């Protein structure tokens, strides 16, 4: 259902009447398994290239042992050095390959996480704040889901899939999560208006209490 019909984890869980977390785990496993299979071919190619270079190097070393002419020995040594550099570069590529192996791009299993983050930042804040920095979004993800930085960054990447970059502020600092949330039907205009009214009402009450506090202070003097 996830791969063939593009259903989200939430919809699949609802259709099958099972826990959403179970669906998320299954999706992550399947995506990871597919990624592993896709990465086998480049891994084999790197190993084969390394093996061929090492065979060339061995043949050149044998040639060097029987070569007495200085200039010819120098040319062979340079070729050997060049091959060794190529082998080193291949080893570096293989190391990089292993470091990113079995990673996969975030998919629909992160959609509900995106929803919770946007709602919490936009609707549950103490001010009418709509602009948030990338670090604030990632920090909120780690706070809500008790996850590591890598997982939080994947959630942020999923937000980019929804067009987050289109909502960068004019100064290039921060994202307008309110507009982002409304466009992606995560929050509604009504919810945003309700938040704004609540904050304005709160701001009207606070000066009143501050005035009472000041009167008490004046009486004590």
mmCIF file of N, CA and C in Angstrom, residues 21-82:
data_model
loop_
_atom_site.group_PDB
_atom_site.id
_atom_site.type_symbol
_atom_site.label_atom_id
_atom_site.label_comp_id
_atom_site.label_asym_id
_atom_site.label_seq_id
_atom_site.Cartn_x
_atom_site.Cartn_y
_atom_site.Cartn_z
ATOM 1 N N UNK A 21 2.776 2.973 14.721
ATOM 2 C CA UNK A 21 4.205 2.727 14.930
ATOM 3 C C UNK A 21 4.659 1.428 14.267
ATOM 4 N N UNK A 22 3.768 0.433 14.271
ATOM 5 C CA UNK A 22 4.076 -0.841 13.609
ATOM 6 C C UNK A 22 4.249 -0.633 12.113
ATOM 7 N N UNK A 23 3.358 0.157 11.522
ATOM 8 C CA UNK A 23 3.445 0.460 10.091
ATOM 9 C C UNK A 23 4.731 1.216 9.782
ATOM 10 N N UNK A 24 5.055 2.191 10.631
ATOM 11 C CA UNK A 24 6.277 2.978 10.421
ATOM 12 C C UNK A 24 7.517 2.094 10.433
ATOM 13 N N UNK A 25 7.575 1.166 11.380
ATOM 14 C CA UNK A 25 8.725 0.261 11.470
ATOM 15 C C UNK A 25 8.830 -0.620 10.228
ATOM 16 N N UNK A 26 7.679 -1.111 9.744
ATOM 17 C CA UNK A 26 7.672 -1.946 8.534
ATOM 18 C C UNK A 26 8.155 -1.157 7.315
ATOM 19 N N UNK A 27 7.695 0.086 7.200
ATOM 20 C CA UNK A 27 8.087 0.928 6.069
ATOM 21 C C UNK A 27 9.584 1.204 6.096
ATOM 22 N N UNK A 28 10.091 1.539 7.285
ATOM 23 C CA UNK A 28 11.525 1.820 7.423
ATOM 24 C C UNK A 28 12.362 0.600 7.046
ATOM 25 N N UNK A 29 11.900 -0.577 7.467
ATOM 26 C CA UNK A 29 12.629 -1.811 7.149
ATOM 27 C C UNK A 29 12.648 -2.054 5.646
ATOM 28 N N UNK A 30 11.489 -1.909 5.005
ATOM 29 C CA UNK A 30 11.388 -2.167 3.569
ATOM 30 C C UNK A 30 12.227 -1.183 2.762
ATOM 31 N N UNK A 31 12.169 0.103 3.146
ATOM 32 C CA UNK A 31 12.955 1.115 2.434
ATOM 33 C C UNK A 31 14.452 0.857 2.607
ATOM 34 N N UNK A 32 14.840 0.480 3.822
ATOM 35 C CA UNK A 32 16.247 0.191 4.101
ATOM 36 C C UNK A 32 16.715 -1.019 3.305
ATOM 37 N N UNK A 33 15.857 -2.052 3.228
ATOM 38 C CA UNK A 33 16.205 -3.277 2.501
ATOM 39 C C UNK A 33 16.393 -2.994 1.016
ATOM 40 N N UNK A 34 15.518 -2.164 0.455
ATOM 41 C CA UNK A 34 15.626 -1.797 -0.959
ATOM 42 C C UNK A 34 16.919 -1.028 -1.210
ATOM 43 N N UNK A 35 17.241 -0.113 -0.289
ATOM 44 C CA UNK A 35 18.460 0.687 -0.429
ATOM 45 C C UNK A 35 19.696 -0.192 -0.389
ATOM 46 N N UNK A 36 19.694 -1.192 0.499
ATOM 47 C CA UNK A 36 20.834 -2.115 0.589
ATOM 48 C C UNK A 36 21.060 -2.809 -0.752
ATOM 49 N N UNK A 37 19.972 -3.304 -1.358
ATOM 50 C CA UNK A 37 20.085 -4.029 -2.625
ATOM 51 C C UNK A 37 20.596 -3.112 -3.734
ATOM 52 N N UNK A 38 20.134 -1.854 -3.721
ATOM 53 C CA UNK A 38 20.571 -0.902 -4.741
ATOM 54 C C UNK A 38 22.048 -0.568 -4.610
ATOM 55 N N UNK A 39 22.581 -0.709 -3.392
ATOM 56 C CA UNK A 39 23.968 -0.326 -3.149
ATOM 57 C C UNK A 39 24.958 -1.471 -3.365
ATOM 58 N N UNK A 40 24.468 -2.683 -3.604
ATOM 59 C CA UNK A 40 25.362 -3.833 -3.790
ATOM 60 C C UNK A 40 26.201 -3.667 -5.052
ATOM 61 N N UNK A 41 25.578 -3.240 -6.165
ATOM 62 C CA UNK A 41 26.284 -3.124 -7.441
ATOM 63 C C UNK A 41 27.457 -2.147 -7.383
ATOM 64 N N UNK A 42 27.262 -0.907 -6.888
ATOM 65 C CA UNK A 42 28.425 -0.008 -6.811
ATOM 66 C C UNK A 42 29.505 -0.517 -5.879
ATOM 67 N N UNK A 43 29.128 -1.235 -4.823
ATOM 68 C CA UNK A 43 30.121 -1.779 -3.888
ATOM 69 C C UNK A 43 30.984 -2.828 -4.578
ATOM 70 N N UNK A 44 30.347 -3.709 -5.350
ATOM 71 C CA UNK A 44 31.089 -4.745 -6.085
ATOM 72 C C UNK A 44 32.006 -4.108 -7.123
ATOM 73 N N UNK A 45 31.507 -3.079 -7.809
ATOM 74 C CA UNK A 45 32.312 -2.400 -8.826
ATOM 75 C C UNK A 45 33.569 -1.798 -8.208
ATOM 76 N N UNK A 46 33.439 -1.165 -7.054
ATOM 77 C CA UNK A 46 34.601 -0.573 -6.379
ATOM 78 C C UNK A 46 35.630 -1.639 -6.010
ATOM 79 N N UNK A 47 35.148 -2.755 -5.503
ATOM 80 C CA UNK A 47 36.057 -3.844 -5.125
ATOM 81 C C UNK A 47 36.783 -4.419 -6.337
ATOM 82 N N UNK A 48 36.055 -4.564 -7.446
ATOM 83 C CA UNK A 48 36.663 -5.097 -8.671
ATOM 84 C C UNK A 48 37.728 -4.145 -9.211
ATOM 85 N N UNK A 49 37.431 -2.848 -9.180
ATOM 86 C CA UNK A 49 38.401 -1.857 -9.640
ATOM 87 C C UNK A 49 39.669 -1.898 -8.795
ATOM 88 N N UNK A 50 39.476 -2.010 -7.493
ATOM 89 C CA UNK A 50 40.620 -2.067 -6.575
ATOM 90 C C UNK A 50 41.472 -3.312 -6.858
ATOM 91 N N UNK A 51 40.807 -4.432 -7.092
ATOM 92 C CA UNK A 51 41.520 -5.683 -7.368
ATOM 93 C C UNK A 51 42.330 -5.589 -8.662
ATOM 94 N N UNK A 52 41.743 -4.988 -9.712
ATOM 95 C CA UNK A 52 42.440 -4.837 -10.988
ATOM 96 C C UNK A 52 43.673 -3.951 -10.841
ATOM 97 N N UNK A 53 43.535 -2.882 -10.093
ATOM 98 C CA UNK A 53 44.667 -1.973 -9.879
ATOM 99 C C UNK A 53 45.796 -2.661 -9.109
ATOM 100 N N UNK A 54 45.414 -3.461 -8.125
ATOM 101 C CA UNK A 54 46.435 -4.176 -7.347
ATOM 102 C C UNK A 54 47.169 -5.208 -8.206
ATOM 103 N N UNK A 55 46.443 -5.835 -9.138
ATOM 104 C CA UNK A 55 47.077 -6.789 -10.053
ATOM 105 C C UNK A 55 48.066 -6.074 -10.975
ATOM 106 N N UNK A 56 47.679 -4.899 -11.476
ATOM 107 C CA UNK A 56 48.581 -4.106 -12.312
ATOM 108 C C UNK A 56 49.832 -3.710 -11.532
ATOM 109 N N UNK A 57 49.613 -3.310 -10.294
ATOM 110 C CA UNK A 57 50.739 -2.913 -9.443
ATOM 111 C C UNK A 57 51.707 -4.082 -9.240
ATOM 112 N N UNK A 58 51.170 -5.268 -8.994
ATOM 113 C CA UNK A 58 52.023 -6.461 -8.791
ATOM 114 C C UNK A 58 52.861 -6.757 -10.030
ATOM 115 N N UNK A 59 52.245 -6.642 -11.220
ATOM 116 C CA UNK A 59 52.974 -6.913 -12.465
ATOM 117 C C UNK A 59 54.089 -5.883 -12.679
ATOM 118 N N UNK A 60 53.801 -4.629 -12.334
ATOM 119 C CA UNK A 60 54.805 -3.578 -12.491
ATOM 120 C C UNK A 60 55.963 -3.743 -11.511
ATOM 121 N N UNK A 61 55.644 -4.219 -10.314
ATOM 122 C CA UNK A 61 56.711 -4.475 -9.332
ATOM 123 C C UNK A 61 57.631 -5.586 -9.831
ATOM 124 N N UNK A 62 57.043 -6.611 -10.451
ATOM 125 C CA UNK A 62 57.846 -7.698 -11.038
ATOM 126 C C UNK A 62 58.723 -7.161 -12.169
ATOM 127 N N UNK A 63 58.141 -6.261 -12.978
ATOM 128 C CA UNK A 63 58.901 -5.661 -14.074
ATOM 129 C C UNK A 63 60.047 -4.808 -13.530
ATOM 130 N N UNK A 64 59.786 -4.095 -12.460
ATOM 131 C CA UNK A 64 60.795 -3.226 -11.857
ATOM 132 C C UNK A 64 62.001 -4.018 -11.363
ATOM 133 N N UNK A 65 61.728 -5.218 -10.869
ATOM 134 C CA UNK A 65 62.814 -6.057 -10.338
ATOM 135 C C UNK A 65 63.782 -6.517 -11.431
ATOM 136 N N UNK A 66 63.290 -6.586 -12.660
ATOM 137 C CA UNK A 66 64.145 -7.060 -13.771
ATOM 138 C C UNK A 66 64.659 -5.910 -14.637
ATOM 139 N N UNK A 67 64.231 -4.711 -14.353
ATOM 140 C CA UNK A 67 64.650 -3.551 -15.149
ATOM 141 C C UNK A 67 65.877 -2.890 -14.520
ATOM 142 N N UNK A 68 66.888 -2.651 -15.351
ATOM 143 C CA UNK A 68 68.135 -2.061 -14.843
ATOM 144 C C UNK A 68 68.336 -0.618 -15.316
ATOM 145 N N UNK A 69 67.756 -0.273 -16.456
ATOM 146 C CA UNK A 69 67.930 1.078 -16.987
ATOM 147 C C UNK A 69 67.242 2.099 -16.079
ATOM 148 N N UNK A 70 67.960 3.158 -15.742
ATOM 149 C CA UNK A 70 67.480 4.135 -14.759
ATOM 150 C C UNK A 70 66.181 4.810 -15.193
ATOM 151 N N UNK A 71 66.143 5.338 -16.419
ATOM 152 C CA UNK A 71 64.960 6.071 -16.881
ATOM 153 C C UNK A 71 63.727 5.170 -16.949
ATOM 154 N N UNK A 72 63.940 3.948 -17.398
ATOM 155 C CA UNK A 72 62.816 3.011 -17.471
ATOM 156 C C UNK A 72 62.317 2.656 -16.069
ATOM 157 N N UNK A 73 63.253 2.465 -15.144
ATOM 158 C CA UNK A 73 62.868 2.182 -13.751
ATOM 159 C C UNK A 73 62.061 3.351 -13.180
ATOM 160 N N UNK A 74 62.504 4.572 -13.511
ATOM 161 C CA UNK A 74 61.821 5.770 -13.021
ATOM 162 C C UNK A 74 60.393 5.844 -13.548
ATOM 163 N N UNK A 75 60.217 5.518 -14.843
ATOM 164 C CA UNK A 75 58.866 5.528 -15.433
ATOM 165 C C UNK A 75 57.967 4.496 -14.762
ATOM 166 N N UNK A 76 58.508 3.307 -14.539
ATOM 167 C CA UNK A 76 57.729 2.245 -13.886
ATOM 168 C C UNK A 76 57.343 2.653 -12.468
ATOM 169 N N UNK A 77 58.283 3.255 -11.750
ATOM 170 C CA UNK A 77 58.011 3.691 -10.372
ATOM 171 C C UNK A 77 56.908 4.747 -10.336
ATOM 172 N N UNK A 78 56.933 5.639 -11.329
ATOM 173 C CA UNK A 78 55.891 6.675 -11.398
ATOM 174 C C UNK A 78 54.519 6.054 -11.662
ATOM 175 N N UNK A 79 54.503 5.055 -12.546
ATOM 176 C CA UNK A 79 53.232 4.365 -12.833
ATOM 177 C C UNK A 79 52.724 3.656 -11.579
ATOM 178 N N UNK A 80 53.638 3.023 -10.850
ATOM 179 C CA UNK A 80 53.258 2.337 -9.604
ATOM 180 C C UNK A 80 52.684 3.338 -8.604
ATOM 181 N N UNK A 81 53.349 4.496 -8.502
ATOM 182 C CA UNK A 81 52.873 5.537 -7.585
ATOM 183 C C UNK A 81 51.482 6.020 -7.980
ATOM 184 N N UNK A 82 51.276 6.179 -9.290
ATOM 185 C CA UNK A 82 49.970 6.616 -9.788
ATOM 186 C C UNK A 82 48.888 5.585 -9.457
#
